[in-house]
Amino acid sequence: MSFLINAVPQRQGAVGPRSAQLPDGCLALAELAGHVLGRPVHHVRQTHSVSEVDRGVSSRAVLTGPNRAAQLAALEAPGGPVLTIGGDCGVELVPIGVARFRYGPGLGVAWFDAHADLNTAESSPSGAFHGMVLRSLFGEGDPEFAADPALTPGNVVLAGTRVFDPEERAAVARGLAVTSVDALAGMEKLYVHVDLDVLDPAEFAGLDYPEPDGWTIERLVSSLDALAAYDVVGAGITECVGTSRQVEVLEPVLAAIGRLLTSA
């Protein structure tokens, strides 16, 4: 099955010292993806300007305005699976929300990420939306971001996640997201999210928010290949600030994502 590649160079969902590099990292990774996967890349226009913190969310006006509108327009009629290349993790709100709308409450998500992204505006220590996006996809938190329909509690498996804020631990404790891959059994459709910070910084230096003790590229590829039995309806790769030369080491990751998206 053919699939679409959308490059979404959003940076406003992140507020760290490297966040301004996200648009260039997105473009470098998207160019490599087009080469590795043999597909054209559709560039979804995103504004680079930021806006003030509003109700606990940095750049709320930009995130809920032009950036979101452009993403929604790009997904009106994709005709197959979509690979979204970010940008910050906030770019996943639209494609996962659209997948949930299209495929129903049986949609599962494999969330490869150093962070759980389960904060709300009230619990976030930074106000950065990329740390709230998964909580929003469960229909919780700020109503301007909360997905409707929402992901089903227990249908998201966190993989490689090693940094939790207290509110995120509480969300996992009540079963919102889980940490056992066995929970994916029986999922009707699957979306695969890869925040590159699941990798150890020694494996890939172009990380927006690096965390120690991460995975090797080999382990990530093996874990992606282990999902081959699922009907993967979409995927996202986010948080790249690497240069064109740096991203070359990610070719095996892109190839693994491509195998999942073409086996559906």
mmCIF file of C-alpha atoms in Angstrom:
data_model
loop_
_atom_site.group_PDB
_atom_site.id
_atom_site.type_symbol
_atom_site.label_atom_id
_atom_site.label_comp_id
_atom_site.label_asym_id
_atom_site.label_seq_id
_atom_site.Cartn_x
_atom_site.Cartn_y
_atom_site.Cartn_z
ATOM 1 C CA MET A 1 0.000 0.000 0.000
ATOM 2 C CA SER A 2 1.254 3.488 -0.798
ATOM 3 C CA PHE A 3 1.595 6.043 1.950
ATOM 4 C CA LEU A 4 1.964 9.789 2.272
ATOM 5 C CA ILE A 5 4.873 11.617 3.918
ATOM 6 C CA ASN A 6 3.981 14.921 5.554
ATOM 7 C CA ALA A 7 6.798 17.123 6.832
ATOM 8 C CA VAL A 8 5.442 19.352 9.619
ATOM 9 C CA PRO A 9 8.218 21.702 10.825
ATOM 10 C CA GLN A 10 6.428 22.929 13.932
ATOM 11 C CA ARG A 11 8.558 24.200 16.810
ATOM 12 C CA GLN A 12 6.070 25.993 19.077
ATOM 13 C CA GLY A 13 5.185 22.892 21.084
ATOM 14 C CA ALA A 14 8.716 22.873 22.493
ATOM 15 C CA VAL A 15 10.380 25.580 24.560
ATOM 16 C CA GLY A 16 13.872 24.208 25.221
ATOM 17 C CA PRO A 17 17.198 25.649 24.057
ATOM 18 C CA ARG A 18 17.205 23.550 20.880
ATOM 19 C CA SER A 19 13.585 24.109 19.871
ATOM 20 C CA ALA A 20 14.452 26.755 17.273
ATOM 21 C CA GLN A 21 16.383 24.049 15.396
ATOM 22 C CA LEU A 22 13.339 21.803 15.002
ATOM 23 C CA PRO A 23 12.197 23.174 11.615
ATOM 24 C CA ASP A 24 15.605 22.565 10.038
ATOM 25 C CA GLY A 25 15.838 19.151 11.675
ATOM 26 C CA CYS A 26 12.428 18.261 10.310
ATOM 27 C CA LEU A 27 13.440 19.199 6.799
ATOM 28 C CA ALA A 28 16.706 17.250 7.002
ATOM 29 C CA LEU A 29 14.909 14.131 8.223
ATOM 30 C CA ALA A 30 12.094 14.495 5.704
ATOM 31 C CA GLU A 31 14.574 14.748 2.848
ATOM 32 C CA LEU A 32 16.258 11.565 4.006
ATOM 33 C CA ALA A 33 12.876 9.847 4.427
ATOM 34 C CA GLY A 34 11.908 10.676 0.868
ATOM 35 C CA HIS A 35 15.190 9.191 -0.343
ATOM 36 C CA VAL A 36 15.076 6.040 1.807
ATOM 37 C CA LEU A 37 11.387 5.323 1.266
ATOM 38 C CA GLY A 38 11.153 6.424 -2.353
ATOM 39 C CA ARG A 39 8.174 8.678 -1.750
ATOM 40 C CA PRO A 40 7.522 12.354 -2.413
ATOM 41 C CA VAL A 41 7.388 14.568 0.658
ATOM 42 C CA HIS A 42 4.505 16.963 1.179
ATOM 43 C CA HIS A 43 5.628 20.028 3.108
ATOM 44 C CA VAL A 44 2.905 21.308 5.437
ATOM 45 C CA ARG A 45 3.462 25.004 5.937
ATOM 46 C CA GLN A 46 3.912 26.025 9.576
ATOM 47 C CA THR A 47 4.590 29.506 10.885
ATOM 48 C CA HIS A 48 7.869 29.891 12.772
ATOM 49 C CA SER A 49 6.627 32.685 15.022
ATOM 50 C CA VAL A 50 5.823 32.050 18.665
ATOM 51 C CA SER A 51 3.080 33.546 20.815
ATOM 52 C CA GLU A 52 2.645 34.203 24.504
ATOM 53 C CA VAL A 53 1.931 31.677 27.218
ATOM 54 C CA ASP A 54 -1.851 31.537 27.570
ATOM 55 C CA ARG A 55 -3.631 29.464 30.218
ATOM 56 C CA GLY A 56 -0.469 27.518 30.872
ATOM 57 C CA VAL A 57 0.322 26.647 27.251
ATOM 58 C CA SER A 58 3.217 28.305 25.458
ATOM 59 C CA SER A 59 2.329 29.611 21.972
ATOM 60 C CA ARG A 60 -1.307 28.558 22.344
ATOM 61 C CA ALA A 61 -2.530 30.968 19.653
ATOM 62 C CA VAL A 62 -0.138 29.598 17.035
ATOM 63 C CA LEU A 63 -0.717 25.956 17.953
ATOM 64 C CA THR A 64 -4.504 26.207 17.819
ATOM 65 C CA GLY A 65 -4.556 28.548 14.818
ATOM 66 C CA PRO A 66 -2.528 28.435 11.580
ATOM 67 C CA ASN A 67 -0.383 25.414 12.395
ATOM 68 C CA ARG A 68 -3.344 23.166 13.206
ATOM 69 C CA ALA A 69 -5.382 24.379 10.240
ATOM 70 C CA ALA A 70 -2.565 23.520 7.831
ATOM 71 C CA GLN A 71 -2.211 20.021 9.261
ATOM 72 C CA LEU A 72 -5.927 19.321 9.108
ATOM 73 C CA ALA A 73 -6.054 20.450 5.487
ATOM 74 C CA ALA A 74 -3.164 18.110 4.631
ATOM 75 C CA LEU A 75 -5.073 15.117 6.022
ATOM 76 C CA GLU A 76 -8.432 15.669 4.338
ATOM 77 C CA ALA A 77 -7.932 12.900 1.789
ATOM 78 C CA PRO A 78 -4.621 11.066 2.276
ATOM 79 C CA GLY A 79 -5.812 7.840 0.607
ATOM 80 C CA GLY A 80 -3.709 5.561 2.816
ATOM 81 C CA PRO A 81 -1.315 5.539 5.754
ATOM 82 C CA VAL A 82 0.482 8.776 6.614
ATOM 83 C CA LEU A 83 4.003 9.252 7.951
ATOM 84 C CA THR A 84 4.245 12.570 9.795
ATOM 85 C CA ILE A 85 7.716 13.948 10.309
ATOM 86 C CA GLY A 86 8.013 16.697 12.932
ATOM 87 C CA GLY A 87 8.767 19.132 14.393
ATOM 88 C CA ASP A 88 7.921 18.736 18.025
ATOM 89 C CA CYS A 89 5.682 15.976 19.393
ATOM 90 C CA GLY A 90 2.717 18.321 19.289
ATOM 91 C CA VAL A 91 2.430 17.560 15.554
ATOM 92 C CA GLU A 92 0.970 14.172 16.528
ATOM 93 C CA LEU A 93 -2.263 15.664 17.886
ATOM 94 C CA VAL A 94 -3.827 15.985 14.438
ATOM 95 C CA PRO A 95 -2.812 12.734 12.661
ATOM 96 C CA ILE A 96 -3.529 10.519 15.683
ATOM 97 C CA GLY A 97 -6.805 12.354 16.282
ATOM 98 C CA VAL A 98 -7.767 11.850 12.649
ATOM 99 C CA ALA A 99 -6.805 8.162 12.844
ATOM 100 C CA ARG A 100 -8.961 7.721 15.956
ATOM 101 C CA PHE A 101 -11.881 9.374 14.146
ATOM 102 C CA ARG A 102 -11.444 7.152 11.086
ATOM 103 C CA TYR A 103 -10.698 3.805 12.707
ATOM 104 C CA GLY A 104 -12.705 3.922 15.921
ATOM 105 C CA PRO A 105 -12.067 3.107 19.583
ATOM 106 C CA GLY A 106 -10.049 -0.013 18.707
ATOM 107 C CA LEU A 107 -7.107 2.146 17.552
ATOM 108 C CA GLY A 108 -3.929 1.430 19.496
ATOM 109 C CA VAL A 109 -0.776 3.522 19.731
ATOM 110 C CA ALA A 110 2.803 2.369 20.267
ATOM 111 C CA TRP A 111 4.493 5.404 21.877
ATOM 112 C CA PHE A 112 8.291 5.201 21.582
ATOM 113 C CA ASP A 113 9.429 8.189 23.625
ATOM 114 C CA ALA A 114 11.766 9.028 26.510
ATOM 115 C CA HIS A 115 8.899 11.077 27.967
ATOM 116 C CA ALA A 116 5.306 10.097 28.678
ATOM 117 C CA ASP A 117 3.858 13.400 27.370
ATOM 118 C CA LEU A 118 0.958 12.975 29.809
ATOM 119 C CA ASN A 119 1.041 16.347 31.551
ATOM 120 C CA THR A 120 -1.750 18.924 31.538
ATOM 121 C CA ALA A 121 -1.357 22.687 31.460
ATOM 122 C CA GLU A 122 -1.805 22.642 35.229
ATOM 123 C CA SER A 123 0.879 20.023 35.884
ATOM 124 C CA SER A 124 3.415 20.933 33.191
ATOM 125 C CA PRO A 125 6.624 22.408 34.611
ATOM 126 C CA SER A 126 7.401 24.174 31.318
ATOM 127 C CA GLY A 127 4.133 25.029 29.531
ATOM 128 C CA ALA A 128 5.444 23.178 26.465
ATOM 129 C CA PHE A 129 2.611 21.439 24.624
ATOM 130 C CA HIS A 130 4.791 18.570 23.416
ATOM 131 C CA GLY A 131 4.693 17.307 27.005
ATOM 132 C CA MET A 132 0.877 17.359 27.001
ATOM 133 C CA VAL A 133 0.019 15.892 23.609
ATOM 134 C CA LEU A 134 -0.663 12.301 24.645
ATOM 135 C CA ARG A 135 -2.833 13.417 27.559
ATOM 136 C CA SER A 136 -4.778 15.583 25.100
ATOM 137 C CA LEU A 137 -5.282 12.602 22.794
ATOM 138 C CA PHE A 138 -7.030 10.868 25.688
ATOM 139 C CA GLY A 139 -9.508 13.758 25.682
ATOM 140 C CA GLU A 140 -8.217 15.204 28.944
ATOM 141 C CA GLY A 141 -6.683 18.512 29.934
ATOM 142 C CA ASP A 142 -7.156 21.774 28.054
ATOM 143 C CA PRO A 143 -10.403 21.659 26.047
ATOM 144 C CA GLU A 144 -8.850 23.457 23.060
ATOM 145 C CA PHE A 145 -6.498 20.507 22.601
ATOM 146 C CA ALA A 146 -8.516 17.579 23.990
ATOM 147 C CA ALA A 147 -9.275 15.032 21.270
ATOM 148 C CA ASP A 148 -12.893 14.148 20.526
ATOM 149 C CA PRO A 149 -13.268 11.275 19.946
ATOM 150 C CA ALA A 150 -10.497 10.339 22.347
ATOM 151 C CA LEU A 151 -8.132 7.383 22.516
ATOM 152 C CA THR A 152 -9.368 4.508 24.633
ATOM 153 C CA PRO A 153 -7.650 4.246 28.041
ATOM 154 C CA GLY A 154 -5.197 1.352 28.031
ATOM 155 C CA ASN A 155 -4.752 1.430 24.241
ATOM 156 C CA VAL A 156 -1.409 3.253 24.340
ATOM 157 C CA VAL A 157 1.809 1.415 25.176
ATOM 158 C CA LEU A 158 4.770 3.485 26.352
ATOM 159 C CA ALA A 159 8.086 2.081 25.091
ATOM 160 C CA GLY A 160 11.503 3.332 26.105
ATOM 161 C CA THR A 161 9.884 5.875 28.424
ATOM 162 C CA ARG A 162 12.177 6.702 31.324
ATOM 163 C CA VAL A 163 11.270 10.226 32.485
ATOM 164 C CA PHE A 164 7.968 10.812 34.291
ATOM 165 C CA ASP A 165 6.612 13.860 36.089
ATOM 166 C CA PRO A 166 4.377 13.099 39.102
ATOM 167 C CA GLU A 167 1.112 13.712 37.221
ATOM 168 C CA GLU A 168 2.307 11.442 34.424
ATOM 169 C CA ARG A 169 3.041 8.639 36.891
ATOM 170 C CA ALA A 170 -0.449 9.071 38.292
ATOM 171 C CA ALA A 171 -1.951 8.809 34.796
ATOM 172 C CA VAL A 172 -0.093 5.560 34.173
ATOM 173 C CA ALA A 173 -1.050 4.244 37.611
ATOM 174 C CA ARG A 174 -4.738 4.587 36.745
ATOM 175 C CA GLY A 175 -4.253 2.819 33.432
ATOM 176 C CA LEU A 176 -4.499 5.711 30.984
ATOM 177 C CA ALA A 177 -1.354 4.510 29.210
ATOM 178 C CA VAL A 178 0.418 1.237 29.936
ATOM 179 C CA THR A 179 3.985 -0.030 29.759
ATOM 180 C CA SER A 180 3.469 -3.628 28.636
ATOM 181 C CA VAL A 181 3.582 -4.328 24.920
ATOM 182 C CA ASP A 182 1.180 -7.232 25.561
ATOM 183 C CA ALA A 183 -1.577 -4.612 25.801
ATOM 184 C CA LEU A 184 -1.397 -4.192 22.012
ATOM 185 C CA ALA A 185 -2.757 -7.698 21.475
ATOM 186 C CA GLY A 186 -6.133 -7.489 19.802
ATOM 187 C CA MET A 187 -5.766 -3.890 18.640
ATOM 188 C CA GLU A 188 -7.642 -3.457 15.372
ATOM 189 C CA LYS A 189 -5.390 -0.737 13.991
ATOM 190 C CA LEU A 190 -2.086 0.690 15.208
ATOM 191 C CA TYR A 191 -0.384 4.080 15.055
ATOM 192 C CA VAL A 192 3.363 4.183 15.748
ATOM 193 C CA HIS A 193 4.898 7.288 17.337
ATOM 194 C CA VAL A 194 8.685 7.654 17.510
ATOM 195 C CA ASP A 195 10.161 10.569 19.407
ATOM 196 C CA LEU A 196 13.831 10.260 18.587
ATOM 197 C CA ASP A 197 14.747 10.980 22.196
ATOM 198 C CA VAL A 198 13.866 7.334 22.876
ATOM 199 C CA LEU A 199 17.408 6.870 21.583
ATOM 200 C CA ASP A 200 20.476 7.373 23.706
ATOM 201 C CA PRO A 201 22.270 10.665 22.912
ATOM 202 C CA ALA A 202 25.406 8.656 22.124
ATOM 203 C CA GLU A 203 23.480 6.938 19.307
ATOM 204 C CA PHE A 204 22.088 10.107 17.737
ATOM 205 C CA ALA A 205 23.215 13.603 18.672
ATOM 206 C CA GLY A 206 20.423 15.543 16.954
ATOM 207 C CA LEU A 207 17.910 15.312 19.790
ATOM 208 C CA ASP A 208 15.790 18.244 20.924
ATOM 209 C CA TYR A 209 15.443 16.988 24.491
ATOM 210 C CA PRO A 210 18.082 14.282 25.088
ATOM 211 C CA GLU A 211 17.843 11.956 28.067
ATOM 212 C CA PRO A 212 20.517 9.504 29.243
ATOM 213 C CA ASP A 213 20.172 5.715 29.271
ATOM 214 C CA GLY A 214 18.242 5.511 26.026
ATOM 215 C CA TRP A 215 17.954 2.818 23.392
ATOM 216 C CA THR A 216 20.323 1.917 20.604
ATOM 217 C CA ILE A 217 19.190 2.364 17.014
ATOM 218 C CA GLU A 218 19.379 -1.424 16.653
ATOM 219 C CA ARG A 219 16.978 -1.922 19.574
ATOM 220 C CA LEU A 220 14.513 0.611 18.174
ATOM 221 C CA VAL A 221 14.567 -1.021 14.738
ATOM 222 C CA SER A 222 14.061 -4.455 16.280
ATOM 223 C CA SER A 223 11.121 -3.170 18.343
ATOM 224 C CA LEU A 224 9.539 -1.598 15.264
ATOM 225 C CA ASP A 225 9.975 -4.781 13.252
ATOM 226 C CA ALA A 226 8.248 -6.675 16.082
ATOM 227 C CA LEU A 227 5.059 -4.753 15.191
ATOM 228 C CA ALA A 228 4.918 -6.247 11.699
ATOM 229 C CA ALA A 229 1.824 -8.322 12.474
ATOM 230 C CA TYR A 230 -0.274 -5.222 13.163
ATOM 231 C CA ASP A 231 -2.260 -3.149 10.692
ATOM 232 C CA VAL A 232 -0.242 0.074 11.005
ATOM 233 C CA VAL A 233 -2.363 2.950 9.721
ATOM 234 C CA GLY A 234 0.021 5.803 10.460
ATOM 235 C CA ALA A 235 3.307 6.787 12.043
ATOM 236 C CA GLY A 236 5.161 9.832 13.258
ATOM 237 C CA ILE A 237 8.828 10.655 13.833
ATOM 238 C CA THR A 238 9.464 13.760 15.908
ATOM 239 C CA GLU A 239 11.892 15.984 17.806
ATOM 240 C CA CYS A 240 14.813 15.942 15.344
ATOM 241 C CA VAL A 241 17.296 18.817 15.429
ATOM 242 C CA GLY A 242 19.963 16.946 13.467
ATOM 243 C CA THR A 243 21.731 18.143 10.353
ATOM 244 C CA SER A 244 21.583 16.361 7.000
ATOM 245 C CA ARG A 245 24.830 14.591 7.840
ATOM 246 C CA GLN A 246 23.749 13.617 11.350
ATOM 247 C CA VAL A 247 20.403 12.109 10.324
ATOM 248 C CA GLU A 248 22.033 9.584 7.990
ATOM 249 C CA VAL A 249 22.421 7.152 10.919
ATOM 250 C CA LEU A 250 18.601 7.028 11.110
ATOM 251 C CA GLU A 251 18.216 5.302 7.731
ATOM 252 C CA PRO A 252 17.458 1.917 9.406
ATOM 253 C CA VAL A 253 14.721 3.534 11.533
ATOM 254 C CA LEU A 254 13.087 5.090 8.498
ATOM 255 C CA ALA A 255 13.324 1.812 6.603
ATOM 256 C CA ALA A 256 11.636 -0.027 9.500
ATOM 257 C CA ILE A 257 8.801 2.520 9.574
ATOM 258 C CA GLY A 258 8.442 2.104 5.828
ATOM 259 C CA ARG A 259 8.103 -1.667 6.183
ATOM 260 C CA LEU A 260 5.285 -1.222 8.702
ATOM 261 C CA LEU A 261 3.406 1.249 6.533
ATOM 262 C CA THR A 262 3.620 -0.854 3.377
ATOM 263 C CA SER A 263 2.676 -4.166 4.999
ATOM 264 C CA ALA A 264 -0.850 -2.981 5.854
#
